[in-house]
Structures are given as structure tokens and as C-alpha cells.
N, CA, C and O of each residue as an XYZ file, in Angstrom:
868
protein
N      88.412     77.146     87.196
C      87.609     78.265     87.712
C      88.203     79.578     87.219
O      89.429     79.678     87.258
N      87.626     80.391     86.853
C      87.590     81.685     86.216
C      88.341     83.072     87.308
O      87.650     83.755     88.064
N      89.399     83.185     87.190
C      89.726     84.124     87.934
C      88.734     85.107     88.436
O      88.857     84.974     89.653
N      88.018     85.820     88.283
C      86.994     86.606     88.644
C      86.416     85.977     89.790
O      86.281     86.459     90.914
N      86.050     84.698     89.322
C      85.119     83.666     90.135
C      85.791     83.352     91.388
O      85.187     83.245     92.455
N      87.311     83.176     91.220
C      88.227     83.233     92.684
C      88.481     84.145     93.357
O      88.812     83.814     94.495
N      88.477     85.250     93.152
C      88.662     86.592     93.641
C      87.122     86.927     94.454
O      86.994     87.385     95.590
N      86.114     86.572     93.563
C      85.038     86.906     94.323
C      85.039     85.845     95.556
O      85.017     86.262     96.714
N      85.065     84.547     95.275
C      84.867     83.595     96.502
C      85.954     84.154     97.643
O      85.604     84.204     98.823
N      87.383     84.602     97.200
C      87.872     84.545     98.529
C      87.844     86.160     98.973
O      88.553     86.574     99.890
N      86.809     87.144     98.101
C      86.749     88.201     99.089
C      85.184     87.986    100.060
O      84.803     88.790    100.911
N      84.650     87.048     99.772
C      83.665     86.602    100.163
C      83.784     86.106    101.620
O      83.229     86.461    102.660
N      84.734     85.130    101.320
C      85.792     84.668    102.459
C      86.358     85.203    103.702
O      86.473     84.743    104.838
N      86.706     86.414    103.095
C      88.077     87.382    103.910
C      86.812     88.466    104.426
O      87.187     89.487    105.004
N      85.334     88.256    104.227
C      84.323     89.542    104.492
C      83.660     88.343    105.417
O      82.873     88.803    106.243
N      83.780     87.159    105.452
C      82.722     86.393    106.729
C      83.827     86.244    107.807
O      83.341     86.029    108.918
N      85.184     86.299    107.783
C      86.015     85.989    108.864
C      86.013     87.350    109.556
O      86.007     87.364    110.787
N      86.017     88.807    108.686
C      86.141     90.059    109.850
C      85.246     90.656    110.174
O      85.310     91.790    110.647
N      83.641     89.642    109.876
C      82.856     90.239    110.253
C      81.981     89.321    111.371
O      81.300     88.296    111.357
N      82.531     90.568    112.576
C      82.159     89.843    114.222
C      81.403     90.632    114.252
O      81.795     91.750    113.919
N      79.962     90.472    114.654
C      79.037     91.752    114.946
C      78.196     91.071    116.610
O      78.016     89.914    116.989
N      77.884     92.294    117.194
C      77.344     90.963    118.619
C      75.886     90.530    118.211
O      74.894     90.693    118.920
N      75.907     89.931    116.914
C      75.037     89.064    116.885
C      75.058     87.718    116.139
O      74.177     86.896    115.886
N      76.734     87.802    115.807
C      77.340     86.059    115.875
C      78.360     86.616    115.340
O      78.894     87.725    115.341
N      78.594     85.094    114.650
C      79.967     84.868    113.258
C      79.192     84.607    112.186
O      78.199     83.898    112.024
N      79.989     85.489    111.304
C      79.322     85.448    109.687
C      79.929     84.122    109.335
O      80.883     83.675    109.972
N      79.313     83.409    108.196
C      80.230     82.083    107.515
C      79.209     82.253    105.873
O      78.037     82.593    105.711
N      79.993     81.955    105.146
C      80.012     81.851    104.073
C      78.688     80.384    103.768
O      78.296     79.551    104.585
N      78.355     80.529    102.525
C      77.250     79.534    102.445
C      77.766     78.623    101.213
O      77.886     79.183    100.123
N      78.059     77.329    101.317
C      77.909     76.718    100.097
C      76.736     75.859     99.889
O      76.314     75.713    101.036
N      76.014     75.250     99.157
C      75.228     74.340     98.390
C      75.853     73.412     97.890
O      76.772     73.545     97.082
N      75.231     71.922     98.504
C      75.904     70.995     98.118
C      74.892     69.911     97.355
O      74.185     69.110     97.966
N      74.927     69.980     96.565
C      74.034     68.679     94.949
C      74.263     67.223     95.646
O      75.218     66.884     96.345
N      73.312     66.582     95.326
C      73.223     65.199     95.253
C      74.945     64.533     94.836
O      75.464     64.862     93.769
N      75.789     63.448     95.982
C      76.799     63.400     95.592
C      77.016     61.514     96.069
O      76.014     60.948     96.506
N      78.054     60.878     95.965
C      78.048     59.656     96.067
C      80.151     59.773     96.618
O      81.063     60.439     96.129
N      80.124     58.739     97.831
C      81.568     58.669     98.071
C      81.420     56.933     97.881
O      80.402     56.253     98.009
N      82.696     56.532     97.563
C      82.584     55.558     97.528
C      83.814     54.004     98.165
O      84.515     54.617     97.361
N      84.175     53.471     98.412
C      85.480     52.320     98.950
C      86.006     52.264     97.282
O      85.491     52.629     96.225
N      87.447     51.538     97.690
C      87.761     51.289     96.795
C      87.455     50.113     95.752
O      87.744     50.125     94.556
N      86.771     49.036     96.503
C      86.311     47.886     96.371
C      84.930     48.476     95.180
O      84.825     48.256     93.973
N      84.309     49.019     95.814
C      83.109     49.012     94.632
C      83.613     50.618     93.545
O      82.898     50.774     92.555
N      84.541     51.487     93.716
C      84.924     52.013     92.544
C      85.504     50.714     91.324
O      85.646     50.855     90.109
N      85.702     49.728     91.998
C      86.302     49.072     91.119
C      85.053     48.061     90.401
O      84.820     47.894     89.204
N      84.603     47.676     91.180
C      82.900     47.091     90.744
C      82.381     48.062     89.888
O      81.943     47.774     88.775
N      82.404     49.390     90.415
C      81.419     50.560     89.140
C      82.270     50.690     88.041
O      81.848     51.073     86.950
N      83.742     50.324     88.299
C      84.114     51.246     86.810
C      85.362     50.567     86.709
O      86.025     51.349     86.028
N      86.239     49.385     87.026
C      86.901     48.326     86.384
C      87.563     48.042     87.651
O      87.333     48.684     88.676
N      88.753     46.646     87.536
C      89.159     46.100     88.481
C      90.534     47.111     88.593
O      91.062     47.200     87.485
N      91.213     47.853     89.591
C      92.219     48.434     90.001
C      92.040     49.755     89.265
O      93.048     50.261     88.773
N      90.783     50.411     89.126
C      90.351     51.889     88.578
C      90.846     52.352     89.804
O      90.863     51.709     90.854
N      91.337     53.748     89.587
C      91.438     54.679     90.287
C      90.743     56.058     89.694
O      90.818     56.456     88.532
N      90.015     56.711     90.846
C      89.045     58.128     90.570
C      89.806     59.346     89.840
O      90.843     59.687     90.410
N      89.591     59.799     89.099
C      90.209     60.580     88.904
C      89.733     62.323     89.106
O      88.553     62.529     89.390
N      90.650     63.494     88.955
C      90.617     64.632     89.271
C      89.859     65.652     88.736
O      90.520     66.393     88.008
N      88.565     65.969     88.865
C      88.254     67.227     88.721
C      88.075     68.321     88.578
O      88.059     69.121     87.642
N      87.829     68.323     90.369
C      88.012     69.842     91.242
C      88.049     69.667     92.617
O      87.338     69.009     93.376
N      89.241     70.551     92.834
C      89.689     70.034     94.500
C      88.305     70.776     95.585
O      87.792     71.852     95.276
N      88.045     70.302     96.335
C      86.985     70.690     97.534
C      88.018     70.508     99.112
O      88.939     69.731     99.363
N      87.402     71.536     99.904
C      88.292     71.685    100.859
C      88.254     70.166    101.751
O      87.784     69.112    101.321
N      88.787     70.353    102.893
C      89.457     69.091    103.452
C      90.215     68.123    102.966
O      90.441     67.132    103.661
N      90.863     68.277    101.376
C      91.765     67.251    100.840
C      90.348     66.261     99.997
O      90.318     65.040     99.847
N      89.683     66.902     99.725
C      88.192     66.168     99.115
C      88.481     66.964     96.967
O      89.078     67.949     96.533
N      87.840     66.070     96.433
C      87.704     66.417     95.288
C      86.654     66.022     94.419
O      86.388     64.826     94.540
N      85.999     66.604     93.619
C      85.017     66.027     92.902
C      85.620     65.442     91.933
O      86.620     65.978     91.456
N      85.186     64.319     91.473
C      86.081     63.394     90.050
C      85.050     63.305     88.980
O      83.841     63.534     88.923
N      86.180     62.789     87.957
C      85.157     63.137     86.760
C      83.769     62.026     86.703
O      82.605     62.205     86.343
N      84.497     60.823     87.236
C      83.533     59.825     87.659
C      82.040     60.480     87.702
O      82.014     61.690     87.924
N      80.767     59.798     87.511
C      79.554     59.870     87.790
C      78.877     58.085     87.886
O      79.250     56.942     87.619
N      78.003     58.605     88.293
C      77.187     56.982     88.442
C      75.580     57.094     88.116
O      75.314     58.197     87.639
N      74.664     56.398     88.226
C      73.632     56.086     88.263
C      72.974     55.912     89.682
O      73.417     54.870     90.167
N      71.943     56.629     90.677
C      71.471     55.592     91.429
C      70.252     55.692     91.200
O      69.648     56.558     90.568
N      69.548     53.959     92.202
C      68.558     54.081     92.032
C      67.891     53.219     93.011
O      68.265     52.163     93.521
N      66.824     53.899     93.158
C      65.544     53.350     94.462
C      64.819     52.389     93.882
O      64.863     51.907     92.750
N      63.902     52.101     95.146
C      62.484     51.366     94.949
C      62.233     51.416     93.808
O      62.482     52.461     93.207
N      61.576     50.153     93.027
C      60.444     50.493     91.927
C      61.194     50.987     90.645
O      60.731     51.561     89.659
N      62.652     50.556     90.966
C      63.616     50.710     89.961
C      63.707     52.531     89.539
O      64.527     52.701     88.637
N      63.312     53.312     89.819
C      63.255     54.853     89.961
C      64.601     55.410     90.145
O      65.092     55.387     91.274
N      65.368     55.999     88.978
C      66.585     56.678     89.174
C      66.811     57.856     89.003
O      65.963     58.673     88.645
N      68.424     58.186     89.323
C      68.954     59.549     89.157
C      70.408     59.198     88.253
O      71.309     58.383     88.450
N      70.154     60.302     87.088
C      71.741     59.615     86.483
C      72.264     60.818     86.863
O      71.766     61.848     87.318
N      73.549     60.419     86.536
C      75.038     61.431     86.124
C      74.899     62.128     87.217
O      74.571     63.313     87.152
N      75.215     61.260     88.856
C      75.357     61.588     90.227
C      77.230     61.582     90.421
O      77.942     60.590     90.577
N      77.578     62.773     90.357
C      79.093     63.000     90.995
C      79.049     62.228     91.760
O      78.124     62.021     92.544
N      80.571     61.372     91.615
C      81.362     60.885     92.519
C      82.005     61.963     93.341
O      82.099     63.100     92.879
N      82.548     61.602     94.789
C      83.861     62.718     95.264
C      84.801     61.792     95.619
O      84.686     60.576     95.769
N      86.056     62.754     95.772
C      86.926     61.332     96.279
C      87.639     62.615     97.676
O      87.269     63.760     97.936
N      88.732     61.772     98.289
C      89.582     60.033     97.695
C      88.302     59.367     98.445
O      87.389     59.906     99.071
N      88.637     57.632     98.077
C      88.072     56.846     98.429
C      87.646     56.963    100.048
O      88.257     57.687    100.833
N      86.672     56.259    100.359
C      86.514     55.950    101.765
C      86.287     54.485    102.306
O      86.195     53.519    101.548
N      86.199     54.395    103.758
C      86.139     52.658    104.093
C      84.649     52.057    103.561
O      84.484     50.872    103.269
N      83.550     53.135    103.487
C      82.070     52.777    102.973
C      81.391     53.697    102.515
O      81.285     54.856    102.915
N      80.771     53.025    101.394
C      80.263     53.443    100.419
C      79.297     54.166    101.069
O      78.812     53.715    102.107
N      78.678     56.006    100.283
C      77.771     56.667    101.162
C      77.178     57.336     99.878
O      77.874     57.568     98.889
N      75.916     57.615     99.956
C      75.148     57.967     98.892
C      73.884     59.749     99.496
O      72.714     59.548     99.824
N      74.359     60.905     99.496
C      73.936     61.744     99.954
C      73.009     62.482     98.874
O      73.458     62.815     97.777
N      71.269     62.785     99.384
C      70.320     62.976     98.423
C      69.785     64.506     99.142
O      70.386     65.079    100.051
N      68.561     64.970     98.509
C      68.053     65.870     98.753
C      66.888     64.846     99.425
O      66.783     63.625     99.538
N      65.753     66.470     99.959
C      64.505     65.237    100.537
C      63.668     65.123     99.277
O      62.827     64.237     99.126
N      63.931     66.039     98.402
C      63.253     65.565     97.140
C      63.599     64.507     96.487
O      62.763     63.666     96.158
N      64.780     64.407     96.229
C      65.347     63.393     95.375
C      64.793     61.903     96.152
O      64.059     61.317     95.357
N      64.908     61.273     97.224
C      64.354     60.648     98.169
C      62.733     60.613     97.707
O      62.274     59.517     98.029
N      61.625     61.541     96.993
C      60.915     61.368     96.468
C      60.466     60.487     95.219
O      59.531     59.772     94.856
N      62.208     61.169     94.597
C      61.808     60.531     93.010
C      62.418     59.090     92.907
O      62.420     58.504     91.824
N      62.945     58.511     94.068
C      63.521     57.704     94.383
C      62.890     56.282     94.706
O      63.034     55.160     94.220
N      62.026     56.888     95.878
C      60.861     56.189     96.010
C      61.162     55.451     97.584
O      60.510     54.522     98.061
N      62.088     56.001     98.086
C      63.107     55.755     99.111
C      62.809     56.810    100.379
O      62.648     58.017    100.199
N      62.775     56.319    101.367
C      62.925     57.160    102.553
C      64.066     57.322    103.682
O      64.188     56.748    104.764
N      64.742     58.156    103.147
C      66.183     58.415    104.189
C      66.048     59.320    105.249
O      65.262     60.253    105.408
N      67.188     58.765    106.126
C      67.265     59.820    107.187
C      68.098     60.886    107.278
O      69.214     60.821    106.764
N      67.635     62.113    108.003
C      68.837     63.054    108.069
C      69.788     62.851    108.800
O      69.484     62.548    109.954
N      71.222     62.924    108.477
C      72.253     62.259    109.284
C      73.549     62.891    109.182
O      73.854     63.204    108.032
N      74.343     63.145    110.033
C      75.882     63.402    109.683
C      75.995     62.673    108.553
O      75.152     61.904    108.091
N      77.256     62.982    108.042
C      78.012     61.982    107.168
C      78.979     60.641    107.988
O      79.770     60.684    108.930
N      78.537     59.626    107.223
C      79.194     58.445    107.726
C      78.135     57.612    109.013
O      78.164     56.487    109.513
N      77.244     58.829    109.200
C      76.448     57.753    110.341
C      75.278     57.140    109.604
O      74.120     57.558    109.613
N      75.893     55.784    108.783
C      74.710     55.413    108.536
C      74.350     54.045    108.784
O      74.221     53.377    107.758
N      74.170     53.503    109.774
C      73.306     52.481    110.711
C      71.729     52.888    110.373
O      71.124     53.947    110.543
N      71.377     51.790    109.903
C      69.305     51.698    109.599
C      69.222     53.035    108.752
O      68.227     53.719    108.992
N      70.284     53.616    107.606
C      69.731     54.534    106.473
C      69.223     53.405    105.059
O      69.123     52.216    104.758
N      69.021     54.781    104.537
C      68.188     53.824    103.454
C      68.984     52.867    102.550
O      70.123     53.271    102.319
N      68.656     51.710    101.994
C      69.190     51.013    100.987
C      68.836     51.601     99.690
O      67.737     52.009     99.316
N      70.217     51.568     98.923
C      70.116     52.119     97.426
C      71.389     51.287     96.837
O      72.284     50.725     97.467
N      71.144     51.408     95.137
C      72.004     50.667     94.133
C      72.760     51.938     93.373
O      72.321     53.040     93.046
N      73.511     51.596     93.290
C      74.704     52.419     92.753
C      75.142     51.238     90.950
O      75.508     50.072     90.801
N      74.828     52.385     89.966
C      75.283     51.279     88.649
C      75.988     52.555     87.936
O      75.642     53.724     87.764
N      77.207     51.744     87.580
C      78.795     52.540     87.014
C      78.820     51.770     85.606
O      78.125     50.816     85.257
N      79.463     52.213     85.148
C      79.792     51.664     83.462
C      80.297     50.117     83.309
O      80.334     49.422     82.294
N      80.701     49.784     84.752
C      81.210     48.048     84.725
C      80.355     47.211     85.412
O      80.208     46.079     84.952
N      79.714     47.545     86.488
C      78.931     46.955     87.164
C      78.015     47.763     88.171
O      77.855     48.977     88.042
N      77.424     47.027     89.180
C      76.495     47.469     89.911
C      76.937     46.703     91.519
O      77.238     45.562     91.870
N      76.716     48.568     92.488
C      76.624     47.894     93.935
C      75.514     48.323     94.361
O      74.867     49.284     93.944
N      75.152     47.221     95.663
C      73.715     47.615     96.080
C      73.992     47.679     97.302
O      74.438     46.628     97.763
N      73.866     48.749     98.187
C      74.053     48.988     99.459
C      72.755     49.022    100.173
O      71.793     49.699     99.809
N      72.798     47.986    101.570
C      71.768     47.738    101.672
C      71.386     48.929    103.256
O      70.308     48.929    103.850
N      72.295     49.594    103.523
C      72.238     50.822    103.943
C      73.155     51.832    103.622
O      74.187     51.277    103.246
N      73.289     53.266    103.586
C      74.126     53.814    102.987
C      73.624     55.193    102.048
O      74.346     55.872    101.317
N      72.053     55.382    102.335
C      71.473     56.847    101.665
C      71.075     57.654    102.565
O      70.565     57.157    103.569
N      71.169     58.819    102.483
C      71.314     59.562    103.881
C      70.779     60.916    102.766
O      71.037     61.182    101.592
N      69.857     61.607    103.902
C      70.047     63.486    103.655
C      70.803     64.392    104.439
O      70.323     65.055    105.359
N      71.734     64.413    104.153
C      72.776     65.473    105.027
C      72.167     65.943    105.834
O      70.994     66.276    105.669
N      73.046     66.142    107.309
C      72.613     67.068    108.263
C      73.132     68.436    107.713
O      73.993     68.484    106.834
N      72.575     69.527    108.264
C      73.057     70.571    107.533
C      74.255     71.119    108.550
O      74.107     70.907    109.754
N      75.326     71.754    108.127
C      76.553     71.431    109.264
C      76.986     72.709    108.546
O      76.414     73.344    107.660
N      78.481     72.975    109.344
C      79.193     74.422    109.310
C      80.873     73.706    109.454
O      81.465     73.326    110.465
N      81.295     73.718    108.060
C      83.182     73.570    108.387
C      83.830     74.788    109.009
O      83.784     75.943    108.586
N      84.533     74.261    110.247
C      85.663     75.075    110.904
C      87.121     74.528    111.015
O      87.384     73.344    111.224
N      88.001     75.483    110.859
C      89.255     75.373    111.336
C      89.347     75.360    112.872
O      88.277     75.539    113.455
N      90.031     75.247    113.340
C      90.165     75.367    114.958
C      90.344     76.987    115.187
O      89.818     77.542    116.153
N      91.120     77.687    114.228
C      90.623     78.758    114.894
C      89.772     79.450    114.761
O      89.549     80.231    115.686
N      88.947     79.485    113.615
C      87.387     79.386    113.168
C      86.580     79.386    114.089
O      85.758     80.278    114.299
N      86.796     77.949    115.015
C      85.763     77.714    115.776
C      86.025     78.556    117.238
O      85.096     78.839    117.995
N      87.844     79.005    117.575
C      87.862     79.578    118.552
C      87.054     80.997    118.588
O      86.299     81.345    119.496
N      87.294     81.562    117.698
C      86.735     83.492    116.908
C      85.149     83.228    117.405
O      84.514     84.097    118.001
N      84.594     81.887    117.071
C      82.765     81.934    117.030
C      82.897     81.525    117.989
O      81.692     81.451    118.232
N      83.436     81.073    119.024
C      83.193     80.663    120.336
C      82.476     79.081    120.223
O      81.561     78.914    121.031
N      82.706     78.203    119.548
C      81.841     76.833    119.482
C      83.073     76.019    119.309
O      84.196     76.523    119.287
N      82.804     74.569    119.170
C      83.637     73.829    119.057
C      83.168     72.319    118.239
O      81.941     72.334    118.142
N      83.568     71.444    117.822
C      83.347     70.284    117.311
C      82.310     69.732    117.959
O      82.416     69.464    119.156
N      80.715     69.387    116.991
C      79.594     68.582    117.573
C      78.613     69.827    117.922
O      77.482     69.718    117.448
N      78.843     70.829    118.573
C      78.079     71.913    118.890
C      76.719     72.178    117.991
O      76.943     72.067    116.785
N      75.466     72.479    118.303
C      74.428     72.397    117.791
C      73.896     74.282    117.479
O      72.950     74.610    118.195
N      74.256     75.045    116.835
C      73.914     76.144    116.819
C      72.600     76.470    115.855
O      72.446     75.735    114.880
N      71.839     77.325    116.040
C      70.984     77.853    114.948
C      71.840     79.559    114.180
O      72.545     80.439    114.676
N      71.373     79.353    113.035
C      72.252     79.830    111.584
C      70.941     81.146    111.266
O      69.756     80.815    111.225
N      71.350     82.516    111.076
C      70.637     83.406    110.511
C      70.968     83.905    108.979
O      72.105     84.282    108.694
N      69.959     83.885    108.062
C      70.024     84.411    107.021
C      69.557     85.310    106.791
O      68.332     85.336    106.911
N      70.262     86.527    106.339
C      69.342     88.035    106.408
C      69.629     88.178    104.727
O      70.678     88.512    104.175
N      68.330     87.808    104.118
C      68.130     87.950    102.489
C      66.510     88.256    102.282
O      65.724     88.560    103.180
N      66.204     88.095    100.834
C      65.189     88.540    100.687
C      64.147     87.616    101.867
O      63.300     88.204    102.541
N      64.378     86.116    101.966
C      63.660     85.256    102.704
C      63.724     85.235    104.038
O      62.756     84.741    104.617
N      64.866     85.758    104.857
C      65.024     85.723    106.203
C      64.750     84.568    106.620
O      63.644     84.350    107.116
N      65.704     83.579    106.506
C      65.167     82.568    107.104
C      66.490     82.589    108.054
O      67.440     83.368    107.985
N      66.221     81.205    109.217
C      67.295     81.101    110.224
C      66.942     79.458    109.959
O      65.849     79.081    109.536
N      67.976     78.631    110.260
C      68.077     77.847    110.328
C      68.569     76.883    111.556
O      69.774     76.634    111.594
N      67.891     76.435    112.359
C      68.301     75.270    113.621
C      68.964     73.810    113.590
O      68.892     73.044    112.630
N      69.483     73.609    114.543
C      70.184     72.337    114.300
C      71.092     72.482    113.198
O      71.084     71.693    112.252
N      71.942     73.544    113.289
C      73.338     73.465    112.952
C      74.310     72.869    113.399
O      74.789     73.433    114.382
N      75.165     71.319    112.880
C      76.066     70.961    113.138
C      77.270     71.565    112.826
O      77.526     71.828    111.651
N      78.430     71.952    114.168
C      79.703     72.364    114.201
C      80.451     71.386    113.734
O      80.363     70.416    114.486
N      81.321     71.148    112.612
C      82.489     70.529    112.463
C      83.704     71.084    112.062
O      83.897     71.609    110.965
N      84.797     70.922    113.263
C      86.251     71.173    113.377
C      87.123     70.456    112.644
O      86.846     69.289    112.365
N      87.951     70.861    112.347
C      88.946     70.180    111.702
C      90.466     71.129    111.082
O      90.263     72.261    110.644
N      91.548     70.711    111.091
C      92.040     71.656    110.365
C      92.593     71.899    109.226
O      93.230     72.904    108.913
N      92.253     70.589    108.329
C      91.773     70.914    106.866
C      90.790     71.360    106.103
O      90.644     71.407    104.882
N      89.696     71.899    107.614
C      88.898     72.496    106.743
C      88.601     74.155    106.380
O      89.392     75.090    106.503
N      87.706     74.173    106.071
C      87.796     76.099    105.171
C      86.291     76.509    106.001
O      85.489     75.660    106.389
N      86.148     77.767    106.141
C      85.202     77.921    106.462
C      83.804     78.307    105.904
O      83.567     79.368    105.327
N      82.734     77.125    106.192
C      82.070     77.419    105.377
C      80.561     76.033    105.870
O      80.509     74.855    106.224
N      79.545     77.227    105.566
C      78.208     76.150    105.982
C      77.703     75.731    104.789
O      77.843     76.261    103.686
N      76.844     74.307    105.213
C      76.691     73.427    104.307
C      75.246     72.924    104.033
O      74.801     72.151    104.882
N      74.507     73.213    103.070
C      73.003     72.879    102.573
C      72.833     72.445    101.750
O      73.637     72.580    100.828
N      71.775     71.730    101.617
C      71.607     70.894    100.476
C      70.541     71.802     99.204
O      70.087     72.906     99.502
N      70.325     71.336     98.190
C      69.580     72.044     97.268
C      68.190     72.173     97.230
O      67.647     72.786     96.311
N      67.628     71.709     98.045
C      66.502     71.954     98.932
C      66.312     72.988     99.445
O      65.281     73.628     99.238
N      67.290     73.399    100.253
C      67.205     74.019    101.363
C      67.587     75.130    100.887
O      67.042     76.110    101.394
N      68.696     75.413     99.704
C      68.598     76.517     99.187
C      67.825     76.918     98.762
O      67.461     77.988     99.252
N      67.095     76.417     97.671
C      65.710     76.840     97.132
C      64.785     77.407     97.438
O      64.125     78.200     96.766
N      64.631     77.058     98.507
C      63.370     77.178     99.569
C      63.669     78.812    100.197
O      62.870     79.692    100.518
N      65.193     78.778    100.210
C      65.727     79.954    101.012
C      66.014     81.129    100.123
O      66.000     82.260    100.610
N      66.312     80.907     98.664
C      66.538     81.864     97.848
C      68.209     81.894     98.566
O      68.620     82.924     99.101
N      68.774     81.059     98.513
C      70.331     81.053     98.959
C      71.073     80.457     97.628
O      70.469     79.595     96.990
N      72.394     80.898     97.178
C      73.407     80.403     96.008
C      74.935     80.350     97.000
O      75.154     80.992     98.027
N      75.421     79.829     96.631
C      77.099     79.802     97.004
C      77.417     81.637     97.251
O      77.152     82.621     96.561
N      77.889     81.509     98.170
C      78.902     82.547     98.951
C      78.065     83.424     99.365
O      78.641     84.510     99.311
N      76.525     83.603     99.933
C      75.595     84.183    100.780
C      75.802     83.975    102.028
O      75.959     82.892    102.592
N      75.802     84.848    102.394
C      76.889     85.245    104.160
C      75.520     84.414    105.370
O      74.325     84.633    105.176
N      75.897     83.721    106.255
C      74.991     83.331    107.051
C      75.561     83.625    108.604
O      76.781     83.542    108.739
N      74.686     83.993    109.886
C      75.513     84.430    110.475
C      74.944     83.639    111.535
O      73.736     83.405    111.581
N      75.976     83.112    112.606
C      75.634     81.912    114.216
C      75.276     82.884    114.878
O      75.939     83.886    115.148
N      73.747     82.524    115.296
C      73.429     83.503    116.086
C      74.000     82.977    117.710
O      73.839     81.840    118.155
N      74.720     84.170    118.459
C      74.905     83.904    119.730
C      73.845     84.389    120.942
O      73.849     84.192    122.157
N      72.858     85.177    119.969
C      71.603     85.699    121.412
C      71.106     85.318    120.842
O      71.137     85.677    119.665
N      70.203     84.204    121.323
C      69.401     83.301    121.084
C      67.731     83.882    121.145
O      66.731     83.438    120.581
N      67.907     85.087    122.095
C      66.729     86.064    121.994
C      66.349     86.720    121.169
O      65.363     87.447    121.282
N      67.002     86.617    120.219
C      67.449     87.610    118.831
C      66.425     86.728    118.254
O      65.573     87.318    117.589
N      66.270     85.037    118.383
C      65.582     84.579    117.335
C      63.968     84.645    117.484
O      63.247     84.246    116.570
């Protein structure tokens, strides 16, 4: 990343943490692309026996994008290539889409945290060595907000908390059913999919703010 490019993200950063106004907490906006996590068991099915992922670009919580990519693909044999892997590994394989992509797919997923995926959609995952087929495991992100603990103390919310999100841009949009997630590897920062930017006229590091008067909306 381009020095310029870091300087801007973390004054971006250091302008959503001191800015308390009484009509929330500012948080920073990222956009998150069509992405795939995967066990170690089927990195090794996609891309050889005792492969390990390799390094990228680090993403907060100890997360990284790897150079890895894959193939997936829906119903009716309908795919998406050169889908980022992230790592490190996890206990199950998870496959996160847009609601479009879910179109070209031919597939119907649900919106979901990450990791809750009981009755999500089935999809195939094909890597340069082989192919896994998960017969649940495609999901459209819930749209959520990373906090530190003291993040979440400053906004007054806490882990699980359901807030609605204001965007004051050309589109004005606000957004509901914001999931709070705590943690303290994480950075602060809300999370949409490329959908949802689009729609919003939103890019990486567009200030979004928790609304706390709910009358406001």
C-alpha cells in the first residue's frame, strides 16, 4: 500500500474516533467483495495435500487476504472465477456473496452473520487440485460494524447490539439492522457488501455515523 494511501486511511480513522456529535459515533466504512474462508482440510483438496495459504495483505483481526483464489459455482453449473481466499484457516468452510452474485449463481442465500450457516445455500468451491462441494456454507453477509471494547464503550453499544447506521452523502441513505461486533483485535470499522455500496454511492473510508436518536430517523 502506497504511503499516501496509509496516511489517508488512518487520518480517516483518527477523524471517525473524535468525532462524537449528539447524533451518534462516526465509523469509518469499508466494502467488502465476494470472498471465500476456508478449513484446512479442503485448502488442501483446492490446492495440494499439506498447502499452506499464503500472504497477501494483512486485514484487521489477525485476518489476511492470500494470494490464493478459487472458482465458485452454483446451480446450472453458473460461476464466479478468481474469488479471494482470506485466511488463516477456519474449522468450516464459508463462501460470502453479494445478492447479485447469488443471481449469477443461480443460488439463493441467506443473509447471515458470519459462521452462522445452518440451512445456507450449497455451493462448489474448484482450486487448481481439486474440488469441494459444500452442501451448506453460502451466505450474504449481515452488514455489521467492528469494535474494540473501547470503541464500543465511546458509542455506548456492545457485542450483538442491533443499531441503524446514517450516511450523509450525495445518497443519504441510513442503514438498519446494524450488527455490533466487539472484539479486541478488531479496528474500527463498518462493513458492506458491494451491493450495498453501489446502490449507496459509498467507497472505503466514507464516514457513517450510529444514530443514537432514533427520532432523527
Amino acid at each position: 500500500m502506497e504511503q499516501s494511501e496509509v496516511e489517508k486511511i488512518t487520518k480517516l480513522v483518527i477523524e471517525a474516533l473524535e468525532k462524537k456529535t449528539t447524533k451518534g459515533y462516526a465509523v469509518p466504512i469499508g466494502v467488502s467483495a465476494r470472498h471465500v474462508h476456508l478449513s484446512q482440510a479442503d485448502v488442501e483438496t483446492l490446492f495440494g495435500k499439506g498447502y499452506t495459504l499464503t500472504k497477501k495483505k494483512d486485514l484487521m483481526g489477525g485476518q489476511f487476504a492470500a494470494n490464493e483464489t478459487v472458482t465458485i459455482v452454483g446451480l446450472k453449473l453458473r460461476a464466479i472465477e478468481n474469488v479471494r481466499v482470506l485466511g488463516p484457516v477456519r474449522k468450516q468452510s464459508q463462501v460470502e456473496v453479494s445478492a447479485t452474485d447469488t443471481v449469477k449463481l443461480g443460488i439463493k442465500a441467506p443473509i447471515r452473520e458470519s459462521g452462522n450457516l445452518k440451512g445456507s445455500a450449497p455451493i462448489a468451491v474448484v482450486g487448481p487440485k481439486g474440488v469441494v462441494y459444500l452442501n451448506e456454507g453460502c451466505i450474504v453477509a449481515k452488514r455489521h460494524i467492528h469494535m474494540s471494547p473501547s470503541d464500543a464503550n465511546a458509542a455506548g453499544v456492545k457485542d450483538g447490539d442491533i443499531v441503524s447506521v446514517s450516511v450523509d452523502n450525495e445518497r443519504g441513505t441510513i442503514f438498519h439492522n446494524v450488527q455490533i461486533r466487539v472484539d479486541d483485535s478488531f479496528t474500527l470499522e463498518m462493513h458492506i457488501d458491494t451491493d450495498e455500496a453501489n446502490a449507496s454511492k459509498i467507497s472505503c473510508g466514507t464516514l457513517a455515523v450510529i444514530i443514537r436518536d432514533r427520532s432523527a430517523i
